[in-house]
Amino acid sequence: MPPKVDMAKCTGCAACYDVCPADPKVFEIKDKKSHVVHKDACIECGACESGCPENAIVME
Ligand code: SF4
Ligand code: SF4
């Protein structure tokens, strides 16, 4: 399942965006938060979840 971002924890560092191999990227960084905008593009690699320094991402 695609990732879900905990907005209370997210700092907008963009590590998830940078690491995401999907095309288009699943995330969009806006207003210092990461938003899941291309859910269907997710290949469920888990890189965003393990790469988030705030543990703000969980795979649903
Ligand atoms: S890596 Fe984590 S803290 Fe950084 S923008 Fe993504 S969800 Fe937010
Ligand atoms: S699981 Fe992989 S493809 Fe899906 S959003 Fe995270 S980094 Fe991108």
PDB file of N, CA, C and O and ligand atoms in Angstrom:
ATOM      1  N   MET A   1       0.849  -1.209   0.000  1.00  0.00           N
ATOM      2  CA  MET A   1       0.000   0.000   0.000  1.00  0.00           C
ATOM      3  C   MET A   1       0.873   1.243   0.000  1.00  0.00           C
ATOM      4  O   MET A   1       1.996   1.213   0.475  1.00  0.00           O
ATOM      5  N   PRO A   2       0.363   2.334  -0.526  1.00  0.00           N
ATOM      6  CA  PRO A   2       1.134   3.579  -0.582  1.00  0.00           C
ATOM      7  C   PRO A   2       1.394   4.170   0.805  1.00  0.00           C
ATOM      8  O   PRO A   2       0.722   3.802   1.769  1.00  0.00           O
ATOM      9  N   PRO A   3       2.351   5.087   0.881  1.00  0.00           N
ATOM     10  CA  PRO A   3       2.710   5.670   2.173  1.00  0.00           C
ATOM     11  C   PRO A   3       1.702   6.694   2.669  1.00  0.00           C
ATOM     12  O   PRO A   3       0.948   7.284   1.894  1.00  0.00           O
ATOM     13  N   LYS A   4       1.756   6.879   3.969  1.00  0.00           N
ATOM     14  CA  LYS A   4       0.936   7.904   4.583  1.00  0.00           C
ATOM     15  C   LYS A   4       1.871   8.774   5.411  1.00  0.00           C
ATOM     16  O   LYS A   4       2.745   8.247   6.101  1.00  0.00           O
ATOM     17  N   VAL A   5       1.726  10.078   5.337  1.00  0.00           N
ATOM     18  CA  VAL A   5       2.606  10.990   6.062  1.00  0.00           C
ATOM     19  C   VAL A   5       1.895  11.548   7.295  1.00  0.00           C
ATOM     20  O   VAL A   5       0.776  12.067   7.198  1.00  0.00           O
ATOM     21  N   ASP A   6       2.574  11.424   8.436  1.00  0.00           N
ATOM     22  CA  ASP A   6       2.065  12.022   9.668  1.00  0.00           C
ATOM     23  C   ASP A   6       2.483  13.489   9.662  1.00  0.00           C
ATOM     24  O   ASP A   6       3.650  13.836   9.867  1.00  0.00           O
ATOM     25  N   MET A   7       1.533  14.359   9.407  1.00  0.00           N
ATOM     26  CA  MET A   7       1.820  15.787   9.262  1.00  0.00           C
ATOM     27  C   MET A   7       2.369  16.421  10.539  1.00  0.00           C
ATOM     28  O   MET A   7       3.088  17.414  10.480  1.00  0.00           O
ATOM     29  N   ALA A   8       2.039  15.834  11.675  1.00  0.00           N
ATOM     30  CA  ALA A   8       2.531  16.381  12.942  1.00  0.00           C
ATOM     31  C   ALA A   8       4.035  16.146  13.089  1.00  0.00           C
ATOM     32  O   ALA A   8       4.734  16.927  13.725  1.00  0.00           O
ATOM     33  N   LYS A   9       4.534  15.087  12.457  1.00  0.00           N
ATOM     34  CA  LYS A   9       5.955  14.767  12.562  1.00  0.00           C
ATOM     35  C   LYS A   9       6.779  15.308  11.400  1.00  0.00           C
ATOM     36  O   LYS A   9       7.973  15.536  11.526  1.00  0.00           O
ATOM     37  N   CYS A  10       6.173  15.464  10.243  1.00  0.00           N
ATOM     38  CA  CYS A  10       6.906  15.858   9.028  1.00  0.00           C
ATOM     39  C   CYS A  10       7.472  17.271   9.131  1.00  0.00           C
ATOM     40  O   CYS A  10       6.773  18.197   9.513  1.00  0.00           O
ATOM     41  N   THR A  11       8.774  17.385   8.772  1.00  0.00           N
ATOM     42  CA  THR A  11       9.435  18.692   8.803  1.00  0.00           C
ATOM     43  C   THR A  11       9.635  19.272   7.404  1.00  0.00           C
ATOM     44  O   THR A  11      10.177  20.359   7.239  1.00  0.00           O
ATOM     45  N   GLY A  12       9.258  18.505   6.384  1.00  0.00           N
ATOM     46  CA  GLY A  12       9.417  18.973   5.010  1.00  0.00           C
ATOM     47  C   GLY A  12      10.845  18.890   4.504  1.00  0.00           C
ATOM     48  O   GLY A  12      11.219  19.594   3.569  1.00  0.00           O
ATOM     49  N   CYS A  13      11.641  18.001   5.074  1.00  0.00           N
ATOM     50  CA  CYS A  13      13.061  17.903   4.722  1.00  0.00           C
ATOM     51  C   CYS A  13      13.281  17.392   3.295  1.00  0.00           C
ATOM     52  O   CYS A  13      14.355  17.540   2.736  1.00  0.00           O
ATOM     53  N   ALA A  14      12.279  16.756   2.734  1.00  0.00           N
ATOM     54  CA  ALA A  14      12.295  16.248   1.349  1.00  0.00           C
ATOM     55  C   ALA A  14      13.129  14.990   1.121  1.00  0.00           C
ATOM     56  O   ALA A  14      13.346  14.598  -0.028  1.00  0.00           O
ATOM     57  N   ALA A  15      13.563  14.355   2.184  1.00  0.00           N
ATOM     58  CA  ALA A  15      14.312  13.094   2.021  1.00  0.00           C
ATOM     59  C   ALA A  15      13.449  12.053   1.311  1.00  0.00           C
ATOM     60  O   ALA A  15      13.934  11.303   0.460  1.00  0.00           O
ATOM     61  N   CYS A  16      12.179  12.012   1.631  1.00  0.00           N
ATOM     62  CA  CYS A  16      11.276  11.039   0.992  1.00  0.00           C
ATOM     63  C   CYS A  16      11.129  11.344  -0.493  1.00  0.00           C
ATOM     64  O   CYS A  16      11.131  10.436  -1.328  1.00  0.00           O
ATOM     65  N   TYR A  17      11.035  12.587  -0.814  1.00  0.00           N
ATOM     66  CA  TYR A  17      10.928  12.991  -2.217  1.00  0.00           C
ATOM     67  C   TYR A  17      12.191  12.584  -2.977  1.00  0.00           C
ATOM     68  O   TYR A  17      12.121  12.007  -4.067  1.00  0.00           O
ATOM     69  N   ASP A  18      13.336  12.874  -2.408  1.00  0.00           N
ATOM     70  CA  ASP A  18      14.610  12.586  -3.072  1.00  0.00           C
ATOM     71  C   ASP A  18      14.810  11.087  -3.302  1.00  0.00           C
ATOM     72  O   ASP A  18      15.341  10.680  -4.333  1.00  0.00           O
ATOM     73  N   VAL A  19      14.395  10.293  -2.349  1.00  0.00           N
ATOM     74  CA  VAL A  19      14.662   8.860  -2.416  1.00  0.00           C
ATOM     75  C   VAL A  19      13.620   8.089  -3.249  1.00  0.00           C
ATOM     76  O   VAL A  19      13.873   6.966  -3.681  1.00  0.00           O
ATOM     77  N   CYS A  20      12.502   8.672  -3.478  1.00  0.00           N
ATOM     78  CA  CYS A  20      11.407   7.971  -4.178  1.00  0.00           C
ATOM     79  C   CYS A  20      11.757   7.723  -5.648  1.00  0.00           C
ATOM     80  O   CYS A  20      12.012   8.659  -6.394  1.00  0.00           O
ATOM     81  N   PRO A  21      11.775   6.442  -6.056  1.00  0.00           N
ATOM     82  CA  PRO A  21      12.144   6.104  -7.425  1.00  0.00           C
ATOM     83  C   PRO A  21      10.980   6.177  -8.420  1.00  0.00           C
ATOM     84  O   PRO A  21      11.180   5.983  -9.619  1.00  0.00           O
ATOM     85  N   ALA A  22       9.798   6.429  -7.914  1.00  0.00           N
ATOM     86  CA  ALA A  22       8.623   6.411  -8.795  1.00  0.00           C
ATOM     87  C   ALA A  22       8.628   7.576  -9.777  1.00  0.00           C
ATOM     88  O   ALA A  22       9.219   8.617  -9.532  1.00  0.00           O
ATOM     89  N   ASP A  23       7.972   7.355 -10.893  1.00  0.00           N
ATOM     90  CA  ASP A  23       7.836   8.393 -11.918  1.00  0.00           C
ATOM     91  C   ASP A  23       6.381   8.442 -12.354  1.00  0.00           C
ATOM     92  O   ASP A  23       5.932   7.519 -13.014  1.00  0.00           O
ATOM     93  N   PRO A  24       5.629   9.467 -12.003  1.00  0.00           N
ATOM     94  CA  PRO A  24       6.052  10.647 -11.247  1.00  0.00           C
ATOM     95  C   PRO A  24       6.299  10.311  -9.778  1.00  0.00           C
ATOM     96  O   PRO A  24       5.819   9.304  -9.292  1.00  0.00           O
ATOM     97  N   LYS A  25       7.053  11.197  -9.117  1.00  0.00           N
ATOM     98  CA  LYS A  25       7.318  11.015  -7.695  1.00  0.00           C
ATOM     99  C   LYS A  25       5.999  11.032  -6.932  1.00  0.00           C
ATOM    100  O   LYS A  25       5.095  11.798  -7.261  1.00  0.00           O
ATOM    101  N   VAL A  26       5.930  10.190  -5.938  1.00  0.00           N
ATOM    102  CA  VAL A  26       4.703  10.056  -5.163  1.00  0.00           C
ATOM    103  C   VAL A  26       4.449  11.312  -4.319  1.00  0.00           C
ATOM    104  O   VAL A  26       3.302  11.702  -4.101  1.00  0.00           O
ATOM    105  N   PHE A  27       5.534  11.961  -3.903  1.00  0.00           N
ATOM    106  CA  PHE A  27       5.414  13.097  -2.987  1.00  0.00           C
ATOM    107  C   PHE A  27       5.548  14.452  -3.668  1.00  0.00           C
ATOM    108  O   PHE A  27       6.185  14.579  -4.721  1.00  0.00           O
ATOM    109  N   GLU A  28       4.977  15.441  -3.009  1.00  0.00           N
ATOM    110  CA  GLU A  28       5.202  16.826  -3.402  1.00  0.00           C
ATOM    111  C   GLU A  28       5.458  17.560  -2.089  1.00  0.00           C
ATOM    112  O   GLU A  28       4.724  17.367  -1.118  1.00  0.00           O
ATOM    113  N   ILE A  29       6.524  18.365  -2.064  1.00  0.00           N
ATOM    114  CA  ILE A  29       6.826  19.125  -0.850  1.00  0.00           C
ATOM    115  C   ILE A  29       6.203  20.506  -1.002  1.00  0.00           C
ATOM    116  O   ILE A  29       6.508  21.234  -1.939  1.00  0.00           O
ATOM    117  N   LYS A  30       5.310  20.799  -0.103  1.00  0.00           N
ATOM    118  CA  LYS A  30       4.586  22.063  -0.173  1.00  0.00           C
ATOM    119  C   LYS A  30       4.311  22.552   1.236  1.00  0.00           C
ATOM    120  O   LYS A  30       3.926  21.754   2.105  1.00  0.00           O
ATOM    121  N   ASP A  31       4.516  23.816   1.467  1.00  0.00           N
ATOM    122  CA  ASP A  31       4.281  24.405   2.783  1.00  0.00           C
ATOM    123  C   ASP A  31       5.005  23.642   3.896  1.00  0.00           C
ATOM    124  O   ASP A  31       4.446  23.400   4.970  1.00  0.00           O
ATOM    125  N   LYS A  32       6.258  23.233   3.605  1.00  0.00           N
ATOM    126  CA  LYS A  32       7.112  22.532   4.560  1.00  0.00           C
ATOM    127  C   LYS A  32       6.529  21.213   5.057  1.00  0.00           C
ATOM    128  O   LYS A  32       6.798  20.780   6.180  1.00  0.00           O
ATOM    129  N   LYS A  33       5.739  20.575   4.194  1.00  0.00           N
ATOM    130  CA  LYS A  33       5.208  19.252   4.504  1.00  0.00           C
ATOM    131  C   LYS A  33       5.275  18.418   3.231  1.00  0.00           C
ATOM    132  O   LYS A  33       5.242  18.955   2.116  1.00  0.00           O
ATOM    133  N   SER A  34       5.365  17.111   3.425  1.00  0.00           N
ATOM    134  CA  SER A  34       5.342  16.199   2.291  1.00  0.00           C
ATOM    135  C   SER A  34       3.920  15.699   2.076  1.00  0.00           C
ATOM    136  O   SER A  34       3.280  15.208   3.006  1.00  0.00           O
ATOM    137  N   HIS A  35       3.444  15.852   0.852  1.00  0.00           N
ATOM    138  CA  HIS A  35       2.086  15.421   0.531  1.00  0.00           C
ATOM    139  C   HIS A  35       2.132  14.272  -0.466  1.00  0.00           C
ATOM    140  O   HIS A  35       2.913  14.306  -1.428  1.00  0.00           O
ATOM    141  N   VAL A  36       1.300  13.274  -0.252  1.00  0.00           N
ATOM    142  CA  VAL A  36       1.194  12.151  -1.182  1.00  0.00           C
ATOM    143  C   VAL A  36       0.262  12.590  -2.310  1.00  0.00           C
ATOM    144  O   VAL A  36      -0.941  12.735  -2.112  1.00  0.00           O
ATOM    145  N   VAL A  37       0.861  12.835  -3.474  1.00  0.00           N
ATOM    146  CA  VAL A  37       0.054  13.352  -4.583  1.00  0.00           C
ATOM    147  C   VAL A  37      -0.096  12.369  -5.743  1.00  0.00           C
ATOM    148  O   VAL A  37      -0.984  12.518  -6.573  1.00  0.00           O
ATOM    149  N   HIS A  38       0.815  11.384  -5.817  1.00  0.00           N
ATOM    150  CA  HIS A  38       0.698  10.397  -6.900  1.00  0.00           C
ATOM    151  C   HIS A  38       0.740   8.995  -6.314  1.00  0.00           C
ATOM    152  O   HIS A  38       1.647   8.214  -6.570  1.00  0.00           O
ATOM    153  N   LYS A  39      -0.261   8.720  -5.521  1.00  0.00           N
ATOM    154  CA  LYS A  39      -0.414   7.438  -4.844  1.00  0.00           C
ATOM    155  C   LYS A  39      -0.291   6.251  -5.798  1.00  0.00           C
ATOM    156  O   LYS A  39       0.341   5.247  -5.490  1.00  0.00           O
ATOM    157  N   ASP A  40      -0.888   6.373  -6.951  1.00  0.00           N
ATOM    158  CA  ASP A  40      -0.920   5.256  -7.907  1.00  0.00           C
ATOM    159  C   ASP A  40       0.453   4.936  -8.504  1.00  0.00           C
ATOM    160  O   ASP A  40       0.659   3.854  -9.045  1.00  0.00           O
ATOM    161  N   ALA A  41       1.387   5.874  -8.415  1.00  0.00           N
ATOM    162  CA  ALA A  41       2.722   5.651  -8.976  1.00  0.00           C
ATOM    163  C   ALA A  41       3.610   4.848  -8.028  1.00  0.00           C
ATOM    164  O   ALA A  41       4.659   4.342  -8.415  1.00  0.00           O
ATOM    165  N   CYS A  42       3.198   4.697  -6.788  1.00  0.00           N
ATOM    166  CA  CYS A  42       4.015   4.020  -5.768  1.00  0.00           C
ATOM    167  C   CYS A  42       4.240   2.555  -6.113  1.00  0.00           C
ATOM    168  O   CYS A  42       3.297   1.825  -6.412  1.00  0.00           O
ATOM    169  N   ILE A  43       5.513   2.151  -6.058  1.00  0.00           N
ATOM    170  CA  ILE A  43       5.854   0.746  -6.321  1.00  0.00           C
ATOM    171  C   ILE A  43       6.113  -0.003  -5.002  1.00  0.00           C
ATOM    172  O   ILE A  43       6.584  -1.128  -5.010  1.00  0.00           O
ATOM    173  N   GLU A  44       5.818   0.671  -3.896  1.00  0.00           N
ATOM    174  CA  GLU A  44       5.895   0.055  -2.562  1.00  0.00           C
ATOM    175  C   GLU A  44       7.279  -0.482  -2.204  1.00  0.00           C
ATOM    176  O   GLU A  44       7.417  -1.553  -1.629  1.00  0.00           O
ATOM    177  N   CYS A  45       8.299   0.298  -2.547  1.00  0.00           N
ATOM    178  CA  CYS A  45       9.671  -0.133  -2.270  1.00  0.00           C
ATOM    179  C   CYS A  45      10.060   0.087  -0.805  1.00  0.00           C
ATOM    180  O   CYS A  45      11.005  -0.502  -0.308  1.00  0.00           O
ATOM    181  N   GLY A  46       9.362   0.984  -0.126  1.00  0.00           N
ATOM    182  CA  GLY A  46       9.642   1.229   1.287  1.00  0.00           C
ATOM    183  C   GLY A  46      10.786   2.191   1.564  1.00  0.00           C
ATOM    184  O   GLY A  46      11.113   2.450   2.721  1.00  0.00           O
ATOM    185  N   ALA A  47      11.392   2.732   0.513  1.00  0.00           N
ATOM    186  CA  ALA A  47      12.549   3.621   0.693  1.00  0.00           C
ATOM    187  C   ALA A  47      12.187   4.895   1.455  1.00  0.00           C
ATOM    188  O   ALA A  47      12.978   5.396   2.257  1.00  0.00           O
ATOM    189  N   CYS A  48      11.013   5.400   1.235  1.00  0.00           N
ATOM    190  CA  CYS A  48      10.599   6.631   1.917  1.00  0.00           C
ATOM    191  C   CYS A  48      10.424   6.376   3.416  1.00  0.00           C
ATOM    192  O   CYS A  48      10.858   7.175   4.242  1.00  0.00           O
ATOM    193  N   GLU A  49       9.836   5.253   3.724  1.00  0.00           N
ATOM    194  CA  GLU A  49       9.593   4.910   5.122  1.00  0.00           C
ATOM    195  C   GLU A  49      10.912   4.771   5.881  1.00  0.00           C
ATOM    196  O   GLU A  49      11.084   5.322   6.962  1.00  0.00           O
ATOM    197  N   SER A  50      11.859   4.029   5.290  1.00  0.00           N
ATOM    198  CA  SER A  50      13.125   3.842   5.991  1.00  0.00           C
ATOM    199  C   SER A  50      14.013   5.071   5.911  1.00  0.00           C
ATOM    200  O   SER A  50      14.904   5.253   6.738  1.00  0.00           O
ATOM    201  N   GLY A  51      13.776   5.966   4.934  1.00  0.00           N
ATOM    202  CA  GLY A  51      14.625   7.146   4.774  1.00  0.00           C
ATOM    203  C   GLY A  51      14.164   8.372   5.523  1.00  0.00           C
ATOM    204  O   GLY A  51      14.892   9.355   5.597  1.00  0.00           O
ATOM    205  N   CYS A  52      12.990   8.324   6.089  1.00  0.00           N
ATOM    206  CA  CYS A  52      12.476   9.508   6.788  1.00  0.00           C
ATOM    207  C   CYS A  52      13.108   9.628   8.168  1.00  0.00           C
ATOM    208  O   CYS A  52      12.936   8.750   9.014  1.00  0.00           O
ATOM    209  N   PRO A  53      13.838  10.723   8.427  1.00  0.00           N
ATOM    210  CA  PRO A  53      14.518  10.890   9.713  1.00  0.00           C
ATOM    211  C   PRO A  53      13.565  11.126  10.876  1.00  0.00           C
ATOM    212  O   PRO A  53      13.954  11.009  12.038  1.00  0.00           O
ATOM    213  N   GLU A  54      12.327  11.472  10.578  1.00  0.00           N
ATOM    214  CA  GLU A  54      11.359  11.759  11.643  1.00  0.00           C
ATOM    215  C   GLU A  54      10.401  10.598  11.890  1.00  0.00           C
ATOM    216  O   GLU A  54       9.477  10.708  12.711  1.00  0.00           O
ATOM    217  N   ASN A  55      10.597   9.509  11.173  1.00  0.00           N
ATOM    218  CA  ASN A  55       9.640   8.391  11.250  1.00  0.00           C
ATOM    219  C   ASN A  55       8.205   8.854  11.023  1.00  0.00           C
ATOM    220  O   ASN A  55       7.285   8.416  11.706  1.00  0.00           O
ATOM    221  N   ALA A  56       8.056   9.748  10.064  1.00  0.00           N
ATOM    222  CA  ALA A  56       6.736  10.323   9.794  1.00  0.00           C
ATOM    223  C   ALA A  56       5.952   9.526   8.750  1.00  0.00           C
ATOM    224  O   ALA A  56       4.775   9.827   8.518  1.00  0.00           O
ATOM    225  N   ILE A  57       6.633   8.538   8.132  1.00  0.00           N
ATOM    226  CA  ILE A  57       5.965   7.803   7.067  1.00  0.00           C
ATOM    227  C   ILE A  57       5.648   6.368   7.488  1.00  0.00           C
ATOM    228  O   ILE A  57       6.505   5.681   8.018  1.00  0.00           O
ATOM    229  N   VAL A  58       4.425   5.990   7.255  1.00  0.00           N
ATOM    230  CA  VAL A  58       4.044   4.594   7.468  1.00  0.00           C
ATOM    231  C   VAL A  58       3.398   4.092   6.190  1.00  0.00           C
ATOM    232  O   VAL A  58       2.679   4.820   5.507  1.00  0.00           O
ATOM    233  N   MET A  59       3.698   2.833   5.846  1.00  0.00           N
ATOM    234  CA  MET A  59       3.054   2.223   4.707  1.00  0.00           C
ATOM    235  C   MET A  59       1.703   1.740   5.222  1.00  0.00           C
ATOM    236  O   MET A  59       1.617   1.042   6.220  1.00  0.00           O
ATOM    237  N   GLU A  60       0.646   2.167   4.568  1.00  0.00           N
ATOM    238  CA  GLU A  60      -0.709   1.840   5.031  1.00  0.00           C
ATOM    239  C   GLU A  60      -0.993   0.354   4.975  1.00  0.00           C
ATOM    240  O   GLU A  60      -0.552  -0.330   4.063  1.00  0.00           O
TER     241      GLU A  60
HETATM  242  S1  SF4 B   1      11.384  12.457   4.834  1.00  0.00           S
HETATM  243 FE1  SF4 B   1       9.870  12.499   6.491  1.00  0.00          FE
HETATM  244  S2  SF4 B   1      10.170  14.476   7.519  1.00  0.00           S
HETATM  245 FE2  SF4 B   1      11.204  14.575   5.526  1.00  0.00          FE
HETATM  246  S3  SF4 B   1       9.654  15.486   4.150  1.00  0.00           S
HETATM  247 FE3  SF4 B   1       9.472  13.256   3.994  1.00  0.00          FE
HETATM  248  S4  SF4 B   1       7.874  12.691   5.497  1.00  0.00           S
HETATM  249 FE4  SF4 B   1       8.568  14.751   5.982  1.00  0.00          FE
HETATM  250  S1  SF4 B   2       7.362   3.225  -1.171  1.00  0.00           S
HETATM  251 FE1  SF4 B   2       8.934   3.727  -2.700  1.00  0.00          FE
HETATM  252  S2  SF4 B   2       7.774   4.259  -4.544  1.00  0.00           S
HETATM  253 FE2  SF4 B   2       6.344   4.325  -2.844  1.00  0.00          FE
HETATM  254  S3  SF4 B   2       6.363   6.447  -2.185  1.00  0.00           S
HETATM  255 FE3  SF4 B   2       7.859   5.380  -0.929  1.00  0.00          FE
HETATM  256  S4  SF4 B   2       9.814   5.660  -1.994  1.00  0.00           S
HETATM  257 FE4  SF4 B   2       8.184   6.160  -3.458  1.00  0.00          FE
END
